[in-house]
Amino acid sequence: YSNRLREAIEALNKGRNYYVDNKLYKLQADIELELNKYTEAEKNYLRAIYIVPNRMGSRFDLLNFYVSRKDTTKAAYWAKSILNMPVKVPSERIDEMLKETKMILEKIQ
């Protein structure tokens, strides 16, 4: 989608008529963030979370979005949400997300 962000969003919107996945919403949110469409980006990060509620990665993406926007209230909420999630499938990636989330929460509180 490089250098064709608006076309990419149109394609994602059409594609969601046939296939819905939290990765599509995350990709669209990432593109909207690049276009400085913060409200739309936030909505799509939230949609990604609720498509697969137990996915820590989606929550971590939303946490980083709020950190980048300097919205400490929402960042703290999602950081606590991540830290309170049960880990169903342990991995190095999960450990790294948890470690980074703890560091973020310590900085903003």
XYZ file of N, CA, C and O in Angstrom:
436
model
N 0.806 -1.198 0.000
C 0.000 0.000 0.000
C 0.849 1.261 0.000
O 0.317 2.352 0.096
N 2.169 1.144 -0.122
C 2.965 2.347 -0.001
C 2.672 3.369 -1.080
O 2.512 3.043 -2.243
N 2.560 4.588 -0.599
C 2.261 5.755 -1.429
C 0.888 5.691 -2.096
O 0.602 6.486 -2.978
N 0.055 4.754 -1.681
C -1.302 4.637 -2.234
C -2.264 4.344 -1.087
O -3.081 3.433 -1.166
N -2.170 5.139 -0.054
C -2.895 4.852 1.176
C -4.409 4.899 0.992
O -5.124 4.024 1.480
N -4.901 5.901 0.297
C -6.351 6.017 0.119
C -6.901 4.848 -0.710
O -7.970 4.322 -0.426
N -6.164 4.441 -1.723
C -6.580 3.287 -2.530
C -6.575 2.012 -1.688
O -7.452 1.159 -1.848
N -5.601 1.903 -0.799
C -5.519 0.724 0.066
C -6.736 0.656 0.981
O -7.305 -0.422 1.187
N -7.152 1.790 1.530
C -8.332 1.807 2.403
C -9.576 1.380 1.627
O -10.385 0.596 2.117
N -9.723 1.893 0.408
C -10.870 1.496 -0.420
C -10.863 -0.015 -0.662
O -11.907 -0.671 -0.566
N -9.705 -0.560 -0.961
C -9.602 -2.002 -1.202
C -9.943 -2.796 0.058
O -10.636 -3.821 -0.012
N -9.477 -2.331 1.204
C -9.786 -3.018 2.465
C -11.283 -2.962 2.759
O -11.867 -3.950 3.212
N -11.901 -1.820 2.520
C -13.346 -1.695 2.747
C -14.120 -2.669 1.853
O -15.065 -3.317 2.311
N -13.731 -2.782 0.605
C -14.391 -3.729 -0.302
C -14.121 -5.168 0.119
O -15.013 -6.013 0.107
N -12.884 -5.448 0.505
C -12.502 -6.794 0.904
C -13.242 -7.296 2.126
O -13.534 -8.486 2.241
N -13.575 -6.385 3.045
C -14.288 -6.787 4.259
C -15.697 -7.285 3.961
O -16.314 -7.929 4.804
N -16.204 -7.011 2.765
C -17.508 -7.569 2.384
C -17.424 -9.081 2.202
O -18.433 -9.771 2.266
N -16.214 -9.584 1.987
C -16.031 -11.005 1.701
C -15.236 -11.747 2.772
O -15.340 -12.953 2.888
N -14.435 -11.007 3.511
C -13.553 -11.649 4.488
C -13.304 -10.683 5.642
O -12.906 -9.545 5.418
N -13.577 -11.128 6.858
C -13.380 -10.280 8.026
C -12.362 -10.935 8.942
O -12.480 -12.103 9.284
N -11.361 -10.171 9.303
C -10.300 -10.666 10.168
C -9.729 -9.468 10.927
O -9.712 -8.352 10.400
N -9.259 -9.701 12.141
C -8.737 -8.583 12.909
C -7.499 -7.974 12.257
O -7.216 -6.799 12.425
N -6.772 -8.750 11.444
C -5.590 -8.204 10.761
C -5.983 -7.157 9.728
O -5.252 -6.197 9.505
N -7.142 -7.327 9.091
C -7.617 -6.322 8.141
C -7.908 -5.008 8.853
O -7.557 -3.936 8.357
N -8.563 -5.097 10.010
C -8.865 -3.883 10.769
C -7.590 -3.218 11.276
O -7.468 -1.998 11.263
N -6.629 -4.026 11.699
C -5.363 -3.463 12.166
C -4.636 -2.767 11.016
O -4.121 -1.665 11.180
N -4.591 -3.399 9.849
C -3.937 -2.794 8.697
C -4.617 -1.477 8.327
O -3.949 -0.473 8.076
N -5.940 -1.479 8.311
C -6.649 -0.249 7.987
C -6.362 0.823 9.040
O -6.155 1.988 8.699
N -6.318 0.451 10.295
C -6.003 1.414 11.356
C -4.596 1.975 11.173
O -4.374 3.179 11.328
N -3.651 1.122 10.832
C -2.281 1.577 10.591
C -2.233 2.596 9.453
O -1.543 3.610 9.538
N -2.970 2.315 8.379
C -3.008 3.228 7.231
C -3.665 4.545 7.629
O -3.167 5.630 7.297
N -4.779 4.469 8.350
C -5.472 5.685 8.782
C -4.591 6.513 9.712
O -4.610 7.749 9.653
N -3.816 5.850 10.523
C -2.880 6.555 11.395
C -1.861 7.326 10.552
O -1.549 8.478 10.841
N -1.360 6.697 9.487
C -0.427 7.384 8.582
C -1.069 8.585 7.907
O -0.397 9.566 7.590
N -2.381 8.511 7.687
C -3.121 9.613 7.069
C -3.606 10.637 8.101
O -4.344 11.552 7.754
N -3.217 10.450 9.363
C -3.628 11.330 10.473
C -5.137 11.315 10.699
O -5.710 12.286 11.173
N -5.772 10.206 10.391
C -7.201 10.026 10.656
C -7.315 9.268 11.983
O -7.581 8.075 12.020
N -7.101 9.991 13.063
C -6.968 9.364 14.375
C -8.263 8.729 14.871
O -8.238 7.645 15.450
N -9.382 9.358 14.629
C -10.660 8.806 15.081
C -10.949 7.481 14.385
O -11.327 6.500 15.028
N -10.740 7.457 13.070
C -10.976 6.231 12.309
C -9.992 5.138 12.709
O -10.360 3.968 12.830
N -8.735 5.523 12.929
C -7.721 4.551 13.357
C -8.121 3.922 14.683
O -8.067 2.698 14.852
N -8.557 4.751 15.618
C -8.973 4.244 16.925
C -10.128 3.261 16.783
O -10.118 2.182 17.384
N -11.116 3.590 15.974
C -12.272 2.703 15.774
C -11.831 1.339 15.231
O -12.320 0.300 15.669
N -10.904 1.361 14.281
C -10.476 0.094 13.688
C -9.574 -0.708 14.616
O -9.633 -1.934 14.617
N -8.744 -0.043 15.428
C -7.983 -0.783 16.441
C -8.948 -1.447 17.426
O -8.757 -2.601 17.821
N -10.002 -0.731 17.813
C -10.998 -1.302 18.729
C -11.738 -2.471 18.070
O -11.986 -3.490 18.717
N -12.094 -2.334 16.804
C -12.758 -3.438 16.102
C -11.869 -4.678 16.075
O -12.351 -5.789 16.246
N -10.589 -4.474 15.857
C -9.652 -5.613 15.814
C -9.663 -6.367 17.137
O -9.598 -7.592 17.164
N -9.773 -5.640 18.227
C -9.799 -6.279 19.547
C -11.044 -7.130 19.718
O -10.982 -8.260 20.183
N -12.174 -6.591 19.338
C -13.417 -7.289 19.624
C -13.731 -8.398 18.631
O -14.583 -9.233 18.897
N -13.035 -8.453 17.505
C -13.216 -9.588 16.596
C -12.648 -10.839 17.255
O -13.220 -11.901 17.215
N -11.500 -10.708 17.861
C -10.869 -11.813 18.573
C -10.535 -11.289 19.970
O -9.452 -10.750 20.183
N -11.462 -11.396 20.921
C -11.300 -10.724 22.208
C -10.066 -11.132 23.005
O -9.578 -10.334 23.792
N -9.554 -12.306 22.825
C -8.437 -12.729 23.660
C -7.078 -12.532 22.998
O -6.085 -13.058 23.465
N -7.029 -11.796 21.950
C -5.761 -11.565 21.262
C -5.014 -10.415 21.920
O -5.414 -9.263 21.855
N -3.917 -10.731 22.538
C -3.128 -9.719 23.203
C -2.510 -8.747 22.207
O -2.389 -7.556 22.474
N -2.142 -9.225 21.042
C -1.503 -8.373 20.042
C -2.359 -7.193 19.643
O -1.865 -6.070 19.502
N -3.652 -7.407 19.480
C -4.555 -6.316 19.106
C -4.632 -5.274 20.215
O -4.644 -4.078 19.949
N -4.677 -5.728 21.425
C -4.708 -4.800 22.556
C -3.401 -4.015 22.646
O -3.390 -2.825 22.945
N -2.304 -4.707 22.377
C -0.992 -4.069 22.425
C -0.884 -2.984 21.345
O -0.343 -1.903 21.592
N -1.428 -3.248 20.165
C -1.448 -2.235 19.104
C -2.246 -1.011 19.534
O -1.831 0.126 19.297
N -3.391 -1.243 20.153
C -4.214 -0.128 20.620
C -3.493 0.645 21.727
O -3.512 1.872 21.744
N -2.847 -0.062 22.626
C -2.062 0.587 23.681
C -1.021 1.513 23.060
O -0.895 2.678 23.456
N -0.288 1.025 22.089
C 0.744 1.843 21.445
C 0.145 3.034 20.700
O 0.748 4.102 20.647
N -1.046 2.853 20.149
C -1.746 3.975 19.510
C -2.000 5.077 20.536
O -1.708 6.242 20.293
N -2.543 4.704 21.710
C -2.835 5.712 22.727
C -1.557 6.337 23.287
O -1.528 7.527 23.581
N -0.502 5.566 23.401
C 0.776 6.118 23.848
C 1.265 7.152 22.833
O 1.702 8.246 23.213
N 1.177 6.820 21.541
C 1.628 7.753 20.509
C 0.798 9.029 20.492
O 1.288 10.093 20.141
N -0.466 8.933 20.882
C -1.370 10.091 20.937
C -1.291 10.809 22.283
O -1.990 11.773 22.508
N -0.460 10.277 23.191
C -0.289 10.835 24.541
C -1.607 10.860 25.337
O -1.845 11.744 26.140
N -2.450 9.859 25.086
C -3.703 9.697 25.820
C -3.428 8.720 26.961
O -3.651 7.517 26.843
N -2.924 9.242 28.071
C -2.478 8.380 29.168
C -3.623 7.646 29.853
O -3.424 6.530 30.332
N -4.795 8.226 29.884
C -5.931 7.565 30.533
C -6.289 6.273 29.805
O -6.399 5.211 30.425
N -6.449 6.370 28.491
C -6.803 5.177 27.712
C -5.623 4.208 27.637
O -5.813 2.990 27.652
N -4.405 4.743 27.569
C -3.216 3.878 27.535
C -3.138 3.060 28.821
O -2.880 1.853 28.786
N -3.367 3.699 29.956
C -3.321 2.989 31.239
C -4.407 1.915 31.303
O -4.160 0.801 31.778
N -5.600 2.244 30.813
C -6.691 1.276 30.819
C -6.304 0.019 30.031
O -6.467 -1.107 30.510
N -5.783 0.208 28.809
C -5.446 -0.943 27.977
C -4.208 -1.670 28.469
O -4.099 -2.888 28.316
N -3.280 -0.945 29.081
C -2.105 -1.609 29.663
C -2.556 -2.566 30.768
O -2.110 -3.715 30.833
N -3.452 -2.094 31.628
C -3.967 -2.950 32.705
C -4.747 -4.133 32.130
O -4.669 -5.250 32.653
N -5.476 -3.880 31.049
C -6.225 -4.951 30.395
C -5.279 -6.047 29.899
O -5.544 -7.235 30.070
N -4.165 -5.631 29.304
C -3.173 -6.593 28.804
C -2.560 -7.372 29.957
O -2.443 -8.599 29.904
N -2.175 -6.660 30.997
C -1.502 -7.308 32.125
C -2.421 -8.258 32.882
O -1.949 -9.201 33.520
N -3.720 -8.039 32.806
C -4.678 -8.901 33.499
C -5.189 -10.051 32.636
O -5.959 -10.883 33.117
N -4.774 -10.087 31.369
C -5.223 -11.170 30.491
C -4.536 -12.474 30.839
O -3.328 -12.493 31.053
N -5.273 -13.558 30.853
C -4.612 -14.854 31.025
C -3.864 -15.212 29.736
O -4.366 -14.976 28.638
N -2.679 -15.739 29.881
C -1.887 -16.140 28.720
C -2.213 -17.591 28.403
O -1.913 -18.489 29.180
N -2.844 -17.798 27.254
C -3.245 -19.144 26.865
C -2.130 -19.899 26.173
O -1.986 -21.098 26.339
N -1.348 -19.179 25.370
C -0.253 -19.807 24.641
C 1.006 -18.982 24.893
O 1.217 -17.961 24.247
N 1.833 -19.406 25.854
C 3.042 -18.640 26.161
C 4.000 -18.604 24.976
O 4.091 -19.559 24.211
N 4.669 -17.470 24.831
C 5.663 -17.346 23.762
C 6.595 -16.184 24.098
O 6.294 -15.371 24.970
N 7.696 -16.104 23.378
C 8.608 -14.991 23.569
C 7.935 -13.681 23.200
O 8.161 -12.654 23.838
N 7.123 -13.698 22.165
C 6.404 -12.486 21.727
C 5.473 -11.988 22.834
O 5.434 -10.799 23.125
N 4.746 -12.897 23.466
C 3.853 -12.517 24.566
C 4.672 -11.958 25.724
O 4.324 -10.920 26.293
N 5.771 -12.620 26.065
C 6.625 -12.143 27.153
C 7.138 -10.738 26.860
O 7.166 -9.882 27.756
N 7.507 -10.496 25.628
C 8.014 -9.172 25.233
C 6.922 -8.110 25.333
O 7.157 -7.004 25.812
N 5.711 -8.456 24.886
C 4.591 -7.511 24.986
C 4.277 -7.190 26.445
O 4.037 -6.041 26.792
N 4.276 -8.218 27.286
C 4.001 -7.997 28.711
C 5.071 -7.124 29.347
O 4.750 -6.207 30.125
N 6.315 -7.386 29.018
C 7.425 -6.599 29.561
C 7.306 -5.128 29.131
O 7.411 -4.219 29.960
N 7.049 -4.913 27.842
C 6.918 -3.545 27.339
C 5.692 -2.851 27.919
O 5.729 -1.659 28.248
N 4.603 -3.591 28.081
C 3.387 -3.024 28.666
C 3.643 -2.572 30.103
O 3.208 -1.489 30.509
N 4.354 -3.377 30.875
C 4.688 -2.990 32.257
C 5.514 -1.716 32.280
O 5.269 -0.819 33.100
N 6.484 -1.612 31.363
C 7.318 -0.413 31.304
C 6.483 0.818 30.935
O 6.651 1.883 31.530
N 5.568 0.665 29.992
C 4.698 1.773 29.597
C 3.839 2.221 30.769
O 3.730 3.417 31.052
N 3.248 1.254 31.459
C 2.372 1.586 32.583
C 3.142 2.294 33.690
O 2.639 3.264 34.273
N 4.356 1.857 33.962
C 5.177 2.513 34.983
C 5.468 3.957 34.599
O 5.485 4.842 35.461
N 5.718 4.217 33.320
C 6.030 5.572 32.856
C 4.848 6.515 32.955
O 5.006 7.697 33.249
N 3.639 5.998 32.674
C 2.476 6.896 32.607
C 1.742 7.035 33.938
O 0.880 7.889 34.051
N 2.090 6.237 34.916
C 1.386 6.373 36.207
C 2.169 7.186 37.183
O 3.275 7.419 37.189
